[in-house]
Short mmCIF file of C-alpha atoms in Angstrom, two decimals:
data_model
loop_
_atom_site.label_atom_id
_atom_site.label_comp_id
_atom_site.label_asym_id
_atom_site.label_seq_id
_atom_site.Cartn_x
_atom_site.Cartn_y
_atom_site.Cartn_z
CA UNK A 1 -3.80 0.76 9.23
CA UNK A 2 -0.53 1.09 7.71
CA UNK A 3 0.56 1.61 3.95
CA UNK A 4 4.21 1.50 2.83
CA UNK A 5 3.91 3.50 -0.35
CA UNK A 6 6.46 3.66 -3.17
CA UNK A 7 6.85 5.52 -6.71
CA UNK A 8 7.56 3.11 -9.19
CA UNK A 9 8.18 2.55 -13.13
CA UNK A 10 6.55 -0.18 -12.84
CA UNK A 11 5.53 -3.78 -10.28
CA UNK A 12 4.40 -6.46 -10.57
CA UNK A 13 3.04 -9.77 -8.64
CA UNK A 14 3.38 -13.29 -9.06
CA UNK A 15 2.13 -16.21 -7.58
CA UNK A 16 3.74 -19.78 -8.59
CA UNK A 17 5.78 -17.85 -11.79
CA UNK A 18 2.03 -16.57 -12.87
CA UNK A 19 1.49 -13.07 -13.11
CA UNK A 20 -1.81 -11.97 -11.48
CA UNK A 21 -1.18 -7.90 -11.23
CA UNK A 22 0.58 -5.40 -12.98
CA UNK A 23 1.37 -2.12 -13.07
CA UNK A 24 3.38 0.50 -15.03
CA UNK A 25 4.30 3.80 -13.96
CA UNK A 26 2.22 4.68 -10.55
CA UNK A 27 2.66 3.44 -7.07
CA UNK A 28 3.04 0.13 -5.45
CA UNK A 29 1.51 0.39 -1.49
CA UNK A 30 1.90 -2.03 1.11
CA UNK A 31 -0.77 -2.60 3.64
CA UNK A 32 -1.01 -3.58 6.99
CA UNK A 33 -3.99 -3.66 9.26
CA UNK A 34 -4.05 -3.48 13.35
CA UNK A 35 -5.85 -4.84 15.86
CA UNK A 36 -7.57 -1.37 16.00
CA UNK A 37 -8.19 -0.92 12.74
CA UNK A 38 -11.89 -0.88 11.42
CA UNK A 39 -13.75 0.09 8.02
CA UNK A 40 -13.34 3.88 8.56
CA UNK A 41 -9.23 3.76 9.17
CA UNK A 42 -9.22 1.58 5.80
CA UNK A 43 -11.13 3.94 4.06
CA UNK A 44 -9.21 7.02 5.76
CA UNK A 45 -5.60 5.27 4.44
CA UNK A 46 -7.04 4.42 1.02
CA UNK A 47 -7.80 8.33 0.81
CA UNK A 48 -3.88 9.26 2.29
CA UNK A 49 -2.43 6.83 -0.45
CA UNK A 50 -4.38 8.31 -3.39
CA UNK A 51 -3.97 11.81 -2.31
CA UNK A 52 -0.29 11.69 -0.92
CA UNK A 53 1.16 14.04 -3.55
CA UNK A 54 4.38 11.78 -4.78
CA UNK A 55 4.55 12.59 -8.47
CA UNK A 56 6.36 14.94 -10.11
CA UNK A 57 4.86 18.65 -11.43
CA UNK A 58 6.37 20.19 -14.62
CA UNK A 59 9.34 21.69 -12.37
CA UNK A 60 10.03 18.51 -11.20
CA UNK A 61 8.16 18.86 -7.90
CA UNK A 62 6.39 16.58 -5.92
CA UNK A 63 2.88 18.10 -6.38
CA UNK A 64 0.74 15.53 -8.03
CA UNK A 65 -0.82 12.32 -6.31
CA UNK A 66 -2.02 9.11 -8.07
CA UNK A 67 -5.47 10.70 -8.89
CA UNK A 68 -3.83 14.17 -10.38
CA UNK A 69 -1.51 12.53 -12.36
CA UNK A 70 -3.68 9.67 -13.10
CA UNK A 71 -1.43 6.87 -12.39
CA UNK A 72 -1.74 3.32 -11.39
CA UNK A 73 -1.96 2.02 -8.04
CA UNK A 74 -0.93 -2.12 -7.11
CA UNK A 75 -2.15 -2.55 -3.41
CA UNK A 76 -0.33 -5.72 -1.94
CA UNK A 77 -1.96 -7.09 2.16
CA UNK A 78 1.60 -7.43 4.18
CA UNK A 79 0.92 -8.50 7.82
CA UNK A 80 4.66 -7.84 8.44
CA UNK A 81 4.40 -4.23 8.33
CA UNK A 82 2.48 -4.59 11.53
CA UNK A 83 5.28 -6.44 13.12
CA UNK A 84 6.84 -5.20 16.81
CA UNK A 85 10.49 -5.04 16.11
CA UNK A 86 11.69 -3.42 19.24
CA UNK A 87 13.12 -6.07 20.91
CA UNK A 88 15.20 -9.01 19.89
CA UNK A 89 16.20 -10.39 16.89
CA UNK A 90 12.87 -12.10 15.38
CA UNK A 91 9.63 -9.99 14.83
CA UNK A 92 6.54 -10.44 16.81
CA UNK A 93 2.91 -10.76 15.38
CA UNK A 94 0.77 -9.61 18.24
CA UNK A 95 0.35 -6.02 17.13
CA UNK A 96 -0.53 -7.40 13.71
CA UNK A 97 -4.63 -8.25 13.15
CA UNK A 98 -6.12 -11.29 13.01
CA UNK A 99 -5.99 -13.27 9.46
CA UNK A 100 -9.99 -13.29 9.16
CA UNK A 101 -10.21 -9.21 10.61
CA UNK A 102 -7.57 -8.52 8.50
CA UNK A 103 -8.66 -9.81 5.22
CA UNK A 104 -12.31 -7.90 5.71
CA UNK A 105 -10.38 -4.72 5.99
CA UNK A 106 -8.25 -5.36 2.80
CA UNK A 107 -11.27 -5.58 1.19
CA UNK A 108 -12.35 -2.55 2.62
CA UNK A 109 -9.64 -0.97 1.61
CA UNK A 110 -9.95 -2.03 -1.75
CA UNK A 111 -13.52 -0.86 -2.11
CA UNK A 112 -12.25 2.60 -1.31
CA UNK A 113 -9.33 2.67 -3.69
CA UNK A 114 -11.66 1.54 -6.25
CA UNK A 115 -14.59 3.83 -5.67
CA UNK A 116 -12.17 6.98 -6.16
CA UNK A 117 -9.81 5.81 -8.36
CA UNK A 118 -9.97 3.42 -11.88
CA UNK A 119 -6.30 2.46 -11.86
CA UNK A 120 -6.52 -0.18 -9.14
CA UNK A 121 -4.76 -3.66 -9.11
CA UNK A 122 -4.15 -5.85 -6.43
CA UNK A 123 -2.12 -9.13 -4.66
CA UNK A 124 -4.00 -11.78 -3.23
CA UNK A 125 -4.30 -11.79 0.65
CA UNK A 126 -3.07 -14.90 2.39
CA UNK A 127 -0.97 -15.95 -0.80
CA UNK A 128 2.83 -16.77 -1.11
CA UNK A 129 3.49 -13.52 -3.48
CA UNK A 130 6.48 -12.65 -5.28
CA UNK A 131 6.36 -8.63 -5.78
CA UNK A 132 8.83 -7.02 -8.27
CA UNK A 133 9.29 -3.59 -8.51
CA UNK A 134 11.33 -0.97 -10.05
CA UNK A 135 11.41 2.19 -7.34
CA UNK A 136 11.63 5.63 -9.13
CA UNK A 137 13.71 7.42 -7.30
CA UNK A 138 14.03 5.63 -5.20
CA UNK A 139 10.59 7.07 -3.09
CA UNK A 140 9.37 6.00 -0.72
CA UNK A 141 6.82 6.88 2.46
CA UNK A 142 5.15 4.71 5.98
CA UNK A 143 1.41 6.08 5.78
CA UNK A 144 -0.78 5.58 8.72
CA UNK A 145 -4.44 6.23 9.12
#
């Protein structure tokens, strides 16, 4: 699975102009799953993002992760980080997973965010979202698990 992770003041997402998850300070992660993926690489990633130390100490280090410093997390499902770019000028879909395989381990995902951390929000697989954000930093990391 794959997680584009960012630091952020704050995100948001929206679906038809309604707001249906919100976040202030904390991190906004963008998730992907792969044909190989199962329930133990979603778990595995949903341990990287909440432990990837992003946030800043008291000399301005990076030496806290979401749990330490106890900051939100907004988990969004994009297929498109899955895409194969190496060739042309349109991405391809075949390295992505399957809509219905995909959306179980979202969900798995989710369950392990949740079970380890209370600061969880989330998109809504499958929808047209509009996701605003506000990058501190700007950071920003490409986990895999």
């Amino acid at each position: 699975m794959i997680a584009l992770i960012q630091r952020v003041t704050e995100a948001a997402v929206a679906i038809d102009g309604d707001t249906v998850a919100a976040i202030g300070p904390g991190m906004l992660a963008l998730v992907a799953a792969e044909p190989a993926d199962d329930a133990q690489r979603a778990a595995r990633l949903a341990e990287r993002v909440l432990s990837y130390r992003i946030f800043a100490d008291d000399k301005a280090r990076m030496n806290h992760s979401a749990c330490d410093a106890e900051r939100a997390v907004l988990a969004v499902p994009q297929f498109t980080l899955a895409a194969d770019t190496r060739r042309g000028n349109r991405p391809g879909f075949s390295t992505a997973c399957p809509p219905d395989r995909a959306r179980g381990l979202f969900d798995d995902f989710m369950a392990a965010l949740r079970s380890r951390h209370g600061i969880v929000e989330q998109g809504v697989f499958g929808a047209d979202m509009q996701v605003s954000l506000v990058n501190d930093g700007p950071v920003t990391f490409w986990l895999q698990a």
